[in-house]
Short mmCIF file of C-alpha atoms and ligand atoms in Angstrom, two decimals:
data_model
loop_
_atom_site.label_atom_id
_atom_site.label_comp_id
_atom_site.label_asym_id
_atom_site.label_seq_id
_atom_site.Cartn_x
_atom_site.Cartn_y
_atom_site.Cartn_z
CA MET A 252 -9.31 17.05 15.50
CA ASP A 253 -6.01 18.87 15.11
CA GLU A 254 -5.51 18.42 18.81
CA LEU A 255 -6.06 14.70 18.40
CA LEU A 256 -3.62 14.64 15.51
CA ASP A 257 -0.83 16.07 17.59
CA TYR A 258 -1.11 13.26 20.04
CA VAL A 259 -1.46 10.35 17.71
CA LYS A 260 1.67 8.39 17.12
CA ASN A 261 2.00 5.40 14.90
CA LYS A 262 4.53 3.24 16.59
CA GLN A 263 5.24 0.63 14.03
CA HIS A 264 4.37 1.50 10.50
CA ASP A 265 5.96 -1.15 8.36
CA GLU A 266 6.99 0.46 5.09
CA SER A 267 6.19 -2.67 3.11
CA ARG A 268 3.17 -2.16 0.91
CA GLN A 269 1.78 -5.57 1.41
CA GLY A 270 3.29 -7.14 4.49
CA GLU A 271 0.98 -9.84 5.74
CA ALA A 272 0.44 -7.84 8.87
CA LEU A 273 0.91 -4.16 8.42
CA ASN A 274 0.26 -3.59 12.05
CA ILE A 275 -0.50 -0.04 13.02
CA GLU A 276 0.03 0.07 16.73
CA LEU A 277 -0.92 3.38 18.07
CA GLU A 278 0.38 5.33 20.96
CA ALA A 279 -2.00 8.04 21.90
CA THR A 280 -2.37 10.31 24.82
CA GLU A 281 -6.03 9.82 25.51
CA PHE A 282 -8.55 12.57 25.95
CA LYS A 283 -11.19 12.74 28.61
CA ASN A 284 -13.79 11.10 26.46
CA ASP A 285 -16.13 8.28 27.34
CA LYS A 286 -15.24 5.92 24.55
CA TYR A 287 -11.99 4.62 23.17
CA PHE A 288 -11.17 2.77 20.00
CA TYR A 289 -8.13 0.79 19.00
CA ILE A 290 -7.24 -0.05 15.40
CA GLU A 291 -4.82 -2.44 13.70
CA SER A 292 -4.28 -2.49 9.94
CA TYR A 293 -3.20 -5.40 7.80
CA GLY A 294 -2.37 -5.55 4.10
CA CYS A 295 -1.47 -2.75 1.74
CA GLN A 296 -0.99 1.01 2.03
CA MET A 297 -4.57 1.51 0.85
CA ASN A 298 -5.75 -0.14 4.04
CA PHE A 299 -3.42 1.97 6.11
CA SER A 300 -4.83 5.05 4.40
CA ASP A 301 -8.40 3.84 4.98
CA SER A 302 -7.69 3.45 8.70
CA GLU A 303 -6.96 7.18 8.74
CA ILE A 304 -10.40 7.85 7.25
CA VAL A 305 -11.99 5.56 9.84
CA ALA A 306 -10.08 7.32 12.64
CA SER A 307 -11.47 10.61 11.36
CA ILE A 308 -15.07 9.33 11.23
CA LEU A 309 -14.81 7.97 14.78
CA ALA A 310 -13.09 11.08 16.14
CA ASN A 311 -16.07 13.08 14.88
CA GLN A 312 -18.29 10.79 16.91
CA GLY A 313 -16.36 11.57 20.09
CA TYR A 314 -14.27 8.42 20.10
CA SER A 315 -10.66 8.75 21.20
CA LEU A 316 -7.89 6.66 19.82
CA THR A 317 -5.96 4.50 22.25
CA ALA A 318 -2.88 2.30 21.94
CA ASP A 319 -4.06 0.33 24.95
CA ILE A 320 -6.22 -2.51 23.68
CA PHE A 321 -7.38 -3.30 27.25
CA LYS A 322 -8.76 0.17 27.61
CA SER A 323 -10.66 0.25 24.34
CA ASP A 324 -14.43 -0.07 23.99
CA LEU A 325 -14.13 -0.79 20.30
CA ILE A 326 -11.41 -2.87 18.68
CA LEU A 327 -11.13 -2.59 14.90
CA LEU A 328 -9.12 -4.83 12.60
CA ASN A 329 -8.71 -3.45 9.08
CA THR A 330 -8.08 -6.66 7.21
CA CYS A 331 -6.53 -8.04 4.02
CA ALA A 332 -7.70 -10.99 1.91
CA VAL A 333 -5.02 -11.07 -0.77
CA ARG A 334 -3.53 -14.40 0.33
CA ASP A 335 -4.78 -17.14 2.61
CA LYS A 336 -1.95 -16.46 5.05
CA ALA A 337 -3.16 -12.87 5.49
CA GLU A 338 -6.61 -14.14 6.49
CA GLN A 339 -5.19 -16.76 8.86
CA THR A 340 -3.22 -14.05 10.66
CA VAL A 341 -6.41 -12.08 11.26
CA ARG A 342 -8.34 -15.17 12.41
CA LYS A 343 -5.69 -15.92 15.04
CA ARG A 344 -5.76 -12.32 16.16
CA LEU A 345 -9.56 -12.38 16.42
CA GLN A 346 -9.44 -15.47 18.59
CA SER A 347 -7.06 -13.88 21.05
CA ILE A 348 -9.10 -10.65 21.06
CA ASN A 349 -12.22 -12.68 21.85
CA GLU A 350 -10.45 -14.12 24.90
CA LEU A 351 -9.86 -10.55 25.99
CA LYS A 352 -13.52 -9.77 25.46
CA GLU A 353 -14.49 -12.42 28.00
CA GLN A 354 -12.77 -10.25 30.61
CA LYS A 355 -14.46 -7.09 29.33
CA PRO A 356 -17.95 -8.03 28.14
CA GLY A 357 -19.06 -4.59 26.89
CA MET A 358 -16.22 -4.40 24.42
CA MET A 359 -17.07 -4.56 20.70
CA ILE A 360 -15.02 -6.03 17.90
CA GLY A 361 -15.31 -4.72 14.37
CA MET A 362 -13.85 -6.15 11.20
CA LEU A 363 -13.12 -3.72 8.39
CA GLY A 364 -11.49 -4.01 5.00
CA CYS A 365 -11.07 -6.67 2.36
CA MET A 366 -11.61 -9.79 4.50
CA ALA A 367 -14.82 -8.25 5.82
CA GLU A 368 -15.92 -7.66 2.24
CA ARG A 369 -15.01 -11.18 1.16
CA LEU A 370 -16.58 -13.06 4.06
CA LYS A 371 -19.47 -10.64 4.62
CA SER A 372 -21.48 -11.73 7.67
CA LYS A 373 -19.87 -15.20 8.01
CA LEU A 374 -17.57 -14.26 10.90
CA LEU A 375 -20.48 -12.55 12.63
CA GLU A 376 -23.20 -15.14 12.18
CA GLU A 377 -21.49 -18.52 11.87
CA GLU A 378 -18.34 -18.05 13.89
CA LYS A 379 -19.48 -15.22 16.16
CA LEU A 380 -16.00 -13.73 16.20
CA VAL A 381 -17.03 -10.13 15.56
CA ASP A 382 -19.87 -7.70 16.33
CA ILE A 383 -19.54 -5.39 13.36
CA VAL A 384 -18.58 -6.08 9.73
CA VAL A 385 -17.82 -3.13 7.42
CA GLY A 386 -16.56 -3.26 3.85
CA PRO A 387 -14.13 -0.70 2.36
CA ASP A 388 -16.84 1.49 0.81
CA ALA A 389 -19.11 1.60 3.87
CA TYR A 390 -17.02 3.38 6.52
CA ARG A 391 -19.38 6.34 6.62
CA SER A 392 -21.99 4.03 8.14
CA LEU A 393 -19.73 3.04 11.08
CA PRO A 394 -21.55 5.27 13.63
CA GLU A 395 -24.94 3.69 12.81
CA LEU A 396 -23.43 0.21 12.78
CA ILE A 397 -21.88 0.75 16.20
CA ALA A 398 -25.28 1.91 17.50
CA GLU A 399 -26.96 -1.17 16.00
CA ALA A 400 -24.39 -3.49 17.57
CA GLU A 401 -24.81 -1.74 20.93
CA GLY A 402 -28.53 -2.45 20.61
CA GLY A 403 -27.76 -6.13 20.12
CA GLN A 404 -28.42 -6.24 16.38
CA LYS A 405 -26.24 -7.71 13.68
CA ALA A 406 -24.31 -4.82 12.20
CA VAL A 407 -23.13 -5.45 8.65
CA ASN A 408 -22.56 -3.13 5.71
CA VAL A 409 -20.55 -4.51 2.83
CA LEU A 410 -22.13 -2.54 0.00
CA LEU A 411 -19.63 -1.58 -2.66
CA SER A 412 -20.02 1.80 -4.30
CA ARG A 413 -19.32 3.17 -7.75
CA GLU A 414 -18.75 6.68 -6.47
CA GLU A 415 -17.38 6.65 -2.91
CA THR A 416 -13.88 8.16 -2.63
CA TYR A 417 -14.12 9.72 0.88
CA ALA A 418 -12.83 12.88 -0.85
CA ASP A 419 -14.45 15.19 1.72
CA ILE A 420 -13.12 13.41 4.81
CA SER A 421 -9.94 14.83 6.25
CA PRO A 422 -7.91 11.83 7.45
CA VAL A 423 -6.43 11.66 10.96
CA ARG A 424 -2.77 11.00 10.18
CA LEU A 425 -1.68 7.88 12.00
CA ASP A 426 1.91 7.95 10.83
CA LYS A 427 4.00 9.31 13.65
CA ASN A 428 6.73 11.10 11.74
CA GLY A 429 4.73 14.10 10.48
CA VAL A 430 6.90 14.09 7.37
CA THR A 431 5.39 11.53 4.97
CA ALA A 432 1.72 10.86 4.23
CA PHE A 433 -0.40 8.63 2.01
CA ILE A 434 -3.19 10.04 -0.14
CA SER A 435 -5.69 7.78 -1.89
CA ILE A 436 -6.33 9.17 -5.37
CA MET A 437 -8.62 6.38 -6.51
CA ARG A 438 -10.37 3.27 -5.22
CA GLY A 439 -11.16 -0.17 -6.58
CA CYS A 440 -9.75 -1.96 -9.60
CA ASP A 441 -11.20 -2.70 -13.03
CA ASN A 442 -8.50 -5.17 -13.98
CA MET A 443 -9.26 -8.80 -13.63
CA CYS A 444 -5.90 -10.41 -12.95
CA SER A 445 -6.98 -14.01 -12.62
CA PHE A 446 -5.18 -14.62 -9.29
CA CYS A 447 -6.44 -11.51 -7.53
CA VAL A 448 -9.24 -11.00 -5.02
CA VAL A 449 -8.99 -7.19 -4.96
CA PRO A 450 -11.62 -6.41 -7.66
CA PHE A 451 -14.08 -8.43 -5.55
CA THR A 452 -13.21 -6.78 -2.25
CA ARG A 453 -12.69 -3.20 -3.43
CA GLY A 454 -15.17 -2.95 -6.27
CA ARG A 455 -15.07 -0.86 -9.42
CA GLU A 456 -12.35 1.63 -10.13
CA ARG A 457 -13.18 5.27 -9.45
CA SER A 458 -10.99 8.36 -9.42
CA ARG A 459 -11.12 11.10 -6.86
CA ASP A 460 -11.65 14.76 -7.71
CA PRO A 461 -8.18 16.23 -8.44
CA GLU A 462 -9.10 19.50 -6.69
CA SER A 463 -9.71 17.64 -3.43
CA ILE A 464 -6.39 15.81 -3.84
CA VAL A 465 -4.45 19.04 -4.44
CA ALA A 466 -6.23 20.71 -1.50
CA GLU A 467 -5.22 17.81 0.76
CA VAL A 468 -1.62 18.02 -0.47
CA LYS A 469 -1.49 21.80 0.17
CA ASP A 470 -2.88 21.31 3.64
CA LEU A 471 -0.29 18.63 4.44
CA PHE A 472 2.54 20.84 3.20
CA LYS A 473 1.27 23.71 5.33
CA ARG A 474 1.37 21.39 8.33
CA GLY A 475 5.02 20.51 7.72
CA TYR A 476 4.75 17.34 5.67
CA LYS A 477 7.49 16.94 3.07
CA GLU A 478 6.39 13.89 1.10
CA VAL A 479 3.12 12.50 -0.22
CA THR A 480 2.52 9.09 -1.77
CA LEU A 481 -0.42 8.97 -4.17
CA LEU A 482 -2.14 5.63 -3.78
CA GLY A 483 -4.27 3.43 -6.03
CA GLN A 484 -4.28 -0.20 -7.17
CA ASN A 485 -3.45 1.05 -10.65
CA VAL A 486 -2.54 4.74 -10.49
CA ASP A 487 -1.78 4.98 -14.20
CA SER A 488 -5.43 4.49 -15.05
CA TYR A 489 -6.42 7.49 -12.91
CA ALA A 490 -9.00 9.38 -14.99
CA TRP A 491 -11.09 12.29 -13.74
CA ARG A 492 -14.09 12.87 -15.97
CA GLY A 493 -16.09 15.15 -13.69
CA GLU A 494 -18.39 14.61 -10.72
CA GLY A 495 -20.56 11.50 -11.11
CA LYS A 496 -18.93 10.53 -14.42
CA ASN A 497 -16.69 7.70 -13.23
CA ASP A 498 -18.81 5.13 -14.96
CA ASP A 499 -19.17 7.01 -18.23
CA LYS A 500 -16.11 5.72 -20.05
CA GLU A 501 -17.20 7.68 -23.15
CA ALA A 502 -16.90 10.98 -21.27
CA GLU A 503 -13.78 13.04 -21.93
CA VAL A 504 -10.93 12.55 -19.47
CA LEU A 505 -10.34 15.97 -17.92
CA VAL A 506 -7.30 14.99 -15.83
CA ASN A 507 -5.18 11.88 -16.37
CA PHE A 508 -2.44 10.54 -14.10
CA ALA A 509 0.43 12.41 -15.79
CA GLN A 510 -1.53 15.66 -15.39
CA LEU A 511 -2.41 14.89 -11.77
CA LEU A 512 1.27 14.21 -11.01
CA GLU A 513 2.17 17.64 -12.41
CA LYS A 514 -0.55 19.38 -10.40
CA VAL A 515 0.72 17.77 -7.19
CA ALA A 516 4.39 18.42 -8.03
CA LEU A 517 3.60 22.10 -8.55
CA VAL A 518 2.18 22.50 -5.03
CA ASN A 519 5.73 23.16 -3.82
CA PRO A 520 9.18 22.09 -5.03
CA GLU A 521 10.07 21.23 -1.41
CA LEU A 522 7.34 18.58 -1.33
CA ARG A 523 8.32 15.17 -2.65
CA VAL A 524 5.81 13.16 -4.63
CA ARG A 525 5.68 9.36 -4.82
CA PHE A 526 3.01 7.04 -6.16
CA SER A 527 2.04 3.37 -6.11
CA THR A 528 1.14 1.06 -7.84
CA SER A 529 1.88 1.35 -11.55
CA HIS A 530 0.45 -1.20 -13.95
CA PRO A 531 2.75 -2.13 -16.86
CA LYS A 532 -0.10 -2.03 -19.36
CA ASP A 533 -1.07 1.55 -18.45
CA ILE A 534 2.13 3.42 -17.65
CA THR A 535 2.55 5.96 -20.46
CA ASP A 536 5.55 7.92 -21.71
CA ASP A 537 3.67 11.05 -20.57
CA VAL A 538 3.90 9.80 -16.98
CA LEU A 539 7.61 9.10 -17.45
CA TYR A 540 8.22 12.56 -18.91
CA ALA A 541 6.37 14.15 -15.96
CA ILE A 542 8.62 12.23 -13.56
CA ALA A 543 11.72 13.31 -15.47
CA LYS A 544 10.60 16.96 -15.65
CA TYR A 545 10.07 17.65 -11.94
CA GLU A 546 12.91 17.20 -9.47
CA ASN A 547 10.42 16.64 -6.65
CA ILE A 548 8.66 13.69 -8.34
CA CYS A 549 10.70 10.79 -7.02
CA LYS A 550 12.68 8.75 -9.51
CA TYR A 551 11.23 5.45 -8.46
CA ILE A 552 8.60 3.19 -9.98
CA HIS A 553 7.02 0.09 -8.50
CA LEU A 554 6.12 -1.88 -11.63
CA PRO A 555 4.96 -5.38 -10.66
CA VAL A 556 5.78 -7.93 -13.33
CA GLN A 557 4.19 -10.96 -11.55
CA SER A 558 5.84 -13.34 -14.05
CA GLY A 559 8.47 -13.01 -16.76
CA SER A 560 6.75 -15.54 -19.02
CA SER A 561 4.27 -14.44 -21.71
CA SER A 562 2.27 -17.68 -21.48
CA CYS A 563 2.00 -17.40 -17.68
CA LEU A 564 1.09 -13.69 -17.95
CA LYS A 565 -1.69 -14.70 -20.32
CA ARG A 566 -3.15 -17.15 -17.78
CA MET A 567 -2.76 -14.45 -15.15
CA ASN A 568 -4.80 -12.16 -17.43
CA ARG A 569 -2.31 -9.36 -16.94
CA THR A 570 -2.98 -8.12 -20.52
CA TYR A 571 0.70 -7.51 -21.35
CA ASP A 572 3.43 -9.91 -22.40
CA ARG A 573 7.15 -10.15 -21.76
CA ASP A 574 8.05 -7.95 -24.75
CA TRP A 575 5.60 -5.23 -23.68
CA TYR A 576 7.02 -5.19 -20.16
CA ILE A 577 10.59 -5.01 -21.48
CA ASN A 578 9.55 -2.15 -23.75
CA ARG A 579 8.20 -0.22 -20.73
CA VAL A 580 11.37 -0.88 -18.72
CA ASP A 581 13.51 0.29 -21.66
CA ALA A 582 11.39 3.47 -21.88
CA ILE A 583 11.88 4.10 -18.14
CA LYS A 584 15.65 3.65 -18.43
CA ARG A 585 15.76 5.93 -21.47
CA ILE A 586 13.57 8.75 -20.11
CA ILE A 587 14.58 8.54 -16.42
CA PRO A 588 18.11 7.07 -16.43
CA ASP A 589 18.53 7.15 -12.63
CA CYS A 590 15.13 5.57 -11.85
CA GLY A 591 14.78 3.01 -9.02
CA LEU A 592 12.63 0.00 -9.92
CA SER A 593 10.87 -2.62 -7.83
CA SER A 594 8.41 -5.41 -8.52
CA ASP A 595 5.98 -8.03 -7.26
CA MET A 596 6.45 -11.64 -8.29
CA ILE A 597 4.26 -14.71 -7.88
CA ALA A 598 5.97 -18.13 -7.90
CA GLY A 599 4.09 -21.30 -8.82
CA PHE A 600 0.98 -19.86 -10.43
CA CYS A 601 -1.42 -22.45 -11.92
CA GLY A 602 0.29 -24.55 -14.58
CA GLU A 603 3.64 -22.78 -14.21
CA THR A 604 6.36 -24.85 -15.92
CA GLU A 605 10.03 -24.85 -15.09
CA ALA A 606 10.71 -22.93 -18.32
CA GLU A 607 8.16 -20.24 -17.34
CA HIS A 608 9.82 -19.93 -13.93
CA GLN A 609 13.20 -19.49 -15.65
CA ASP A 610 11.63 -16.66 -17.68
CA THR A 611 10.86 -14.86 -14.41
CA LEU A 612 14.46 -15.26 -13.25
CA SER A 613 15.81 -14.00 -16.58
CA MET A 614 13.42 -11.02 -16.48
CA MET A 615 14.85 -10.14 -13.07
CA ASP A 616 18.35 -10.25 -14.57
CA TYR A 617 17.22 -7.99 -17.41
CA VAL A 618 15.52 -5.35 -15.26
CA ARG A 619 17.83 -5.59 -12.22
CA TYR A 620 15.14 -4.56 -9.69
CA ASP A 621 16.34 -2.78 -6.56
CA TYR A 622 13.95 -4.87 -4.50
CA SER A 623 10.80 -6.94 -4.86
CA TYR A 624 7.83 -8.28 -2.94
CA MET A 625 7.82 -12.00 -3.63
CA PHE A 626 5.06 -14.51 -2.94
CA TYR A 627 4.02 -18.00 -3.86
CA TYR A 628 0.60 -18.40 -5.37
CA SER A 629 -2.31 -18.69 -2.95
CA GLU A 630 -5.64 -19.61 -4.53
CA ARG A 631 -8.42 -17.16 -3.67
CA PRO A 632 -12.03 -18.37 -3.80
CA GLY A 633 -14.15 -16.81 -6.52
CA THR A 634 -11.27 -15.48 -8.64
CA LEU A 635 -10.95 -16.28 -12.33
CA ALA A 636 -7.97 -18.56 -11.67
CA ALA A 637 -9.82 -20.49 -8.95
CA ARG A 638 -12.64 -21.14 -11.42
CA LYS A 639 -10.55 -21.82 -14.50
CA TYR A 640 -7.17 -23.33 -13.59
CA PRO A 641 -6.22 -26.05 -11.12
CA ASP A 642 -3.77 -24.95 -8.43
CA ASP A 643 -1.45 -27.71 -9.61
CA VAL A 644 2.10 -26.66 -8.75
CA GLU A 645 3.13 -28.68 -5.70
CA GLU A 646 3.78 -26.67 -2.58
CA SER A 647 7.39 -27.87 -2.35
CA VAL A 648 7.95 -26.69 -5.94
CA LYS A 649 6.26 -23.33 -5.27
CA LYS A 650 8.50 -22.83 -2.26
CA ARG A 651 11.66 -23.84 -4.08
CA ARG A 652 10.89 -21.48 -6.97
CA LEU A 653 10.06 -18.67 -4.57
CA GLN A 654 13.39 -19.22 -2.81
CA GLU A 655 15.21 -19.02 -6.14
CA ILE A 656 13.45 -15.73 -6.87
CA ILE A 657 14.33 -14.39 -3.40
CA ASP A 658 17.97 -15.46 -3.77
CA LYS A 659 18.16 -13.76 -7.16
CA GLN A 660 16.64 -10.56 -5.76
CA ASN A 661 19.02 -10.53 -2.81
CA GLN A 662 21.96 -10.81 -5.16
CA LEU A 663 20.62 -8.00 -7.39
CA SER A 664 19.89 -5.73 -4.40
CA VAL A 665 23.44 -6.07 -3.09
CA GLU A 666 24.95 -5.51 -6.53
CA ASN A 667 22.78 -2.44 -7.15
CA ASN A 668 23.52 -1.03 -3.71
CA ARG A 669 27.26 -1.52 -4.19
CA LYS A 670 27.10 0.76 -7.23
CA ASP A 671 25.83 3.52 -4.92
CA ILE A 672 29.00 3.60 -2.83
CA GLY A 673 30.71 6.95 -3.35
CA LYS A 674 27.54 8.65 -4.62
CA ILE A 675 25.88 11.61 -2.90
CA TYR A 676 22.09 11.53 -2.54
CA LYS A 677 19.55 14.09 -1.37
CA VAL A 678 17.75 12.41 1.52
CA LEU A 679 14.58 13.40 3.33
CA ILE A 680 15.07 12.61 7.02
CA GLU A 681 12.10 10.57 8.27
CA LYS A 682 13.01 9.13 11.65
CA THR A 683 15.59 8.05 14.17
CA SER A 684 17.25 4.84 13.05
CA LYS A 685 15.87 1.66 14.61
CA LYS A 686 19.38 0.48 15.48
CA SER A 687 20.86 3.61 17.04
CA THR A 688 19.40 6.82 18.44
CA GLU A 689 22.60 8.51 17.22
CA ASP A 690 21.55 7.92 13.61
CA PHE A 691 18.76 9.16 11.36
CA SER A 692 17.21 7.32 8.46
CA GLY A 693 15.46 8.54 5.35
CA ARG A 694 15.11 7.73 1.68
CA ASN A 695 16.67 9.02 -1.47
CA SER A 696 14.59 9.79 -4.54
CA GLN A 697 15.04 6.17 -5.71
CA ASN A 698 13.31 4.99 -2.51
CA LYS A 699 16.42 3.45 -0.96
CA MET A 700 16.72 3.73 2.79
CA ILE A 701 19.89 5.52 3.96
CA VAL A 702 21.19 5.59 7.55
CA PHE A 703 23.67 8.22 8.73
CA PRO A 704 24.84 10.03 11.91
CA ARG A 705 22.44 12.82 12.92
CA GLY A 706 24.84 15.76 12.97
CA ASN A 707 22.88 18.97 13.47
CA ALA A 708 20.05 17.93 11.19
CA LYS A 709 16.46 17.26 12.26
CA ILE A 710 13.57 15.11 11.11
CA GLY A 711 11.93 16.65 8.04
CA ASP A 712 15.17 18.22 6.72
CA TYR A 713 16.66 17.44 3.34
CA VAL A 714 20.37 16.59 3.59
CA ASN A 715 23.02 15.42 1.15
CA VAL A 716 24.44 12.07 2.19
CA LEU A 717 27.58 10.39 0.86
CA VAL A 718 27.15 6.60 0.67
CA GLU A 719 30.12 4.84 2.29
CA SER A 720 28.93 1.27 2.77
CA ILE A 721 25.87 -0.90 2.23
CA THR A 722 23.84 -3.85 3.43
CA GLN A 723 21.33 -5.79 1.35
CA GLY A 724 18.49 -3.42 2.25
CA THR A 725 20.18 -0.19 3.33
CA LEU A 726 22.79 2.36 2.32
CA ILE A 727 25.03 3.72 5.09
CA GLY A 728 26.72 7.09 4.87
CA LYS A 729 27.40 10.54 6.29
CA ILE A 730 26.03 14.04 5.75
CA VAL A 731 28.25 16.12 3.46
N1 LIG B 954 -2.52 -3.56 -8.05
C1 LIG B 954 -1.20 -4.03 -7.90
C2 LIG B 954 -0.68 -4.57 -9.22
O1 LIG B 954 -1.43 -4.85 -10.11
O2 LIG B 954 0.50 -4.78 -9.28
C3 LIG B 954 -1.07 -5.14 -6.90
C4 LIG B 954 -1.95 -5.22 -5.79
S1 LIG B 954 -1.99 -6.76 -4.94
C5 LIG B 954 -2.91 -6.22 -3.63
C6 LIG B 954 -0.36 -6.92 -4.33
C7 LIG B 954 0.40 -8.12 -4.81
O3 LIG B 954 -0.06 -9.29 -4.19
C8 LIG B 954 0.26 -8.42 -6.29
O4 LIG B 954 1.08 -7.61 -7.08
C9 LIG B 954 0.65 -9.87 -6.36
O5 LIG B 954 2.03 -10.04 -6.56
C10 LIG B 954 0.27 -10.40 -4.99
N2 LIG B 954 -0.89 -11.28 -5.06
C11 LIG B 954 -2.15 -10.96 -5.40
N3 LIG B 954 -2.93 -12.05 -5.38
C12 LIG B 954 -2.15 -13.09 -5.02
C13 LIG B 954 -2.39 -14.47 -4.83
N4 LIG B 954 -3.57 -15.00 -5.04
N5 LIG B 954 -1.34 -15.25 -4.43
C14 LIG B 954 -0.12 -14.70 -4.24
N6 LIG B 954 0.15 -13.42 -4.39
C15 LIG B 954 -0.84 -12.60 -4.79
FE1 LIG B 955 -5.27 -7.17 -8.41
FE2 LIG B 955 -4.53 -6.92 -10.92
FE3 LIG B 955 -6.11 -5.07 -9.82
FE4 LIG B 955 -3.55 -5.28 -9.09
S1 LIG B 955 -4.29 -4.72 -11.11
S2 LIG B 955 -5.32 -5.06 -7.73
S3 LIG B 955 -3.17 -7.46 -9.18
S4 LIG B 955 -6.63 -7.21 -10.21
FE1 LIG B 956 -4.89 -4.29 0.06
FE2 LIG B 956 -5.12 -6.75 0.93
FE3 LIG B 956 -7.24 -5.46 0.21
S1 LIG B 956 -3.49 -5.99 -0.27
S2 LIG B 956 -6.61 -4.00 -1.30
S3 LIG B 956 -5.89 -4.94 1.91
S4 LIG B 956 -6.85 -7.57 -0.19
#
């Protein structure tokens, strides 16, 4: 496995948490094995992290990873269902992969992830686009499913679990840099935001044993990694109650998120700790104090607001209102004065009025996010909103409002970045810059990307960088 790891390179890992197509293209030097698999991931970081679990399960079955789709015996798409556009992207991809299959009849196509969970056997039985369908909690059954499909049977497992965390599976790291890694600390989501399909595709929330998380972090650090990102749909509700006690909400919480953060931060001061995503209703002052206390816990919080309007937040079933959110932002600015902040916003949710939209824009002005992921509302079948509220904001209005949100964010990003000119930041070098091989890029604690000439530094080093100029998305500077 370690041997495999050394050869695996993730060519194109988009940093965005929820790009419509987070496409992991892999470059791998293949081994002399009989079977090859190829995997692409779409959606959020959780999916990316799951692909690493899947790679591990298949490597143990003697499958080798390949970047060459033509060479592969098994093509896997790890899919996202969060918006209709995400599903359309996968459908188009499946159609072109099926054309490929006509030239290589023995090849199998598997669909993993949230779209597999949502559509279950539909793509297999009705549309015959795939051979294998596996939901996010059923990856351990992949070897049996592959065998069933090889035997000509329908291979589907979309059972959701109340316990599965894959805690004992050591992921094959697909990220090429060997410096930063994702670690899933929990799975599922118990919130019921009315617009969101995730509780249906990922099942009930469950937290992973903190000992297994810390062991994974120690192992990564030993192997040269310098940054871990703890992942969950709602990390602030992380609650370890003991083995098999996820469902027993009466049981005492032995480790909460603030305590887990401390445990991970203490692994080594040279290891940076990030986390995503925080839910405004759950983020406690204890978490903020833990961030403030440890230099190696990054001063950056992704705190999706979704809407700045209390009435819209109520329809969204976010369980906080505008005042609550502002209170949390004020607490962040008080306890961690240099904290970077980002958000998710949905334009044109059911019944959204012009005044509610203006509330979102004014919230952005209040918080002054460094950046945001911005979407217009896409109705998802089966969700609370789809059942309860008509999707009644016209598409042209949704798009206009989204554009106003994007324009506002662009303006804020530039203004915030300008304030960084002249400042010196500690940067962890992650990779060679996309634009020039003479430059490196990395992030500061606040999660801003900084590009600078390489000097004598190397990937994985911490360097101090003086910011000299900016663009909307990047700081530009030199090592000092
Ligand atoms: N758990 C995270 C939270 O609560 O902030 C978010 C996870 S969700 C996978 C990522 C983002 O997708 C959400 O924050 C939301 O902005 C967006 N999203 C979810 N459902 C959507 C929908 N039906 N239409 C448009 N955007 C949606
Ligand atoms: Fe979806 Fe809400 Fe759960 Fe986030 S917290 S995954 S938006 S239901
Ligand atoms: Fe992530 Fe998309 Fe599923 S955002 S949790 S892969 S629906």
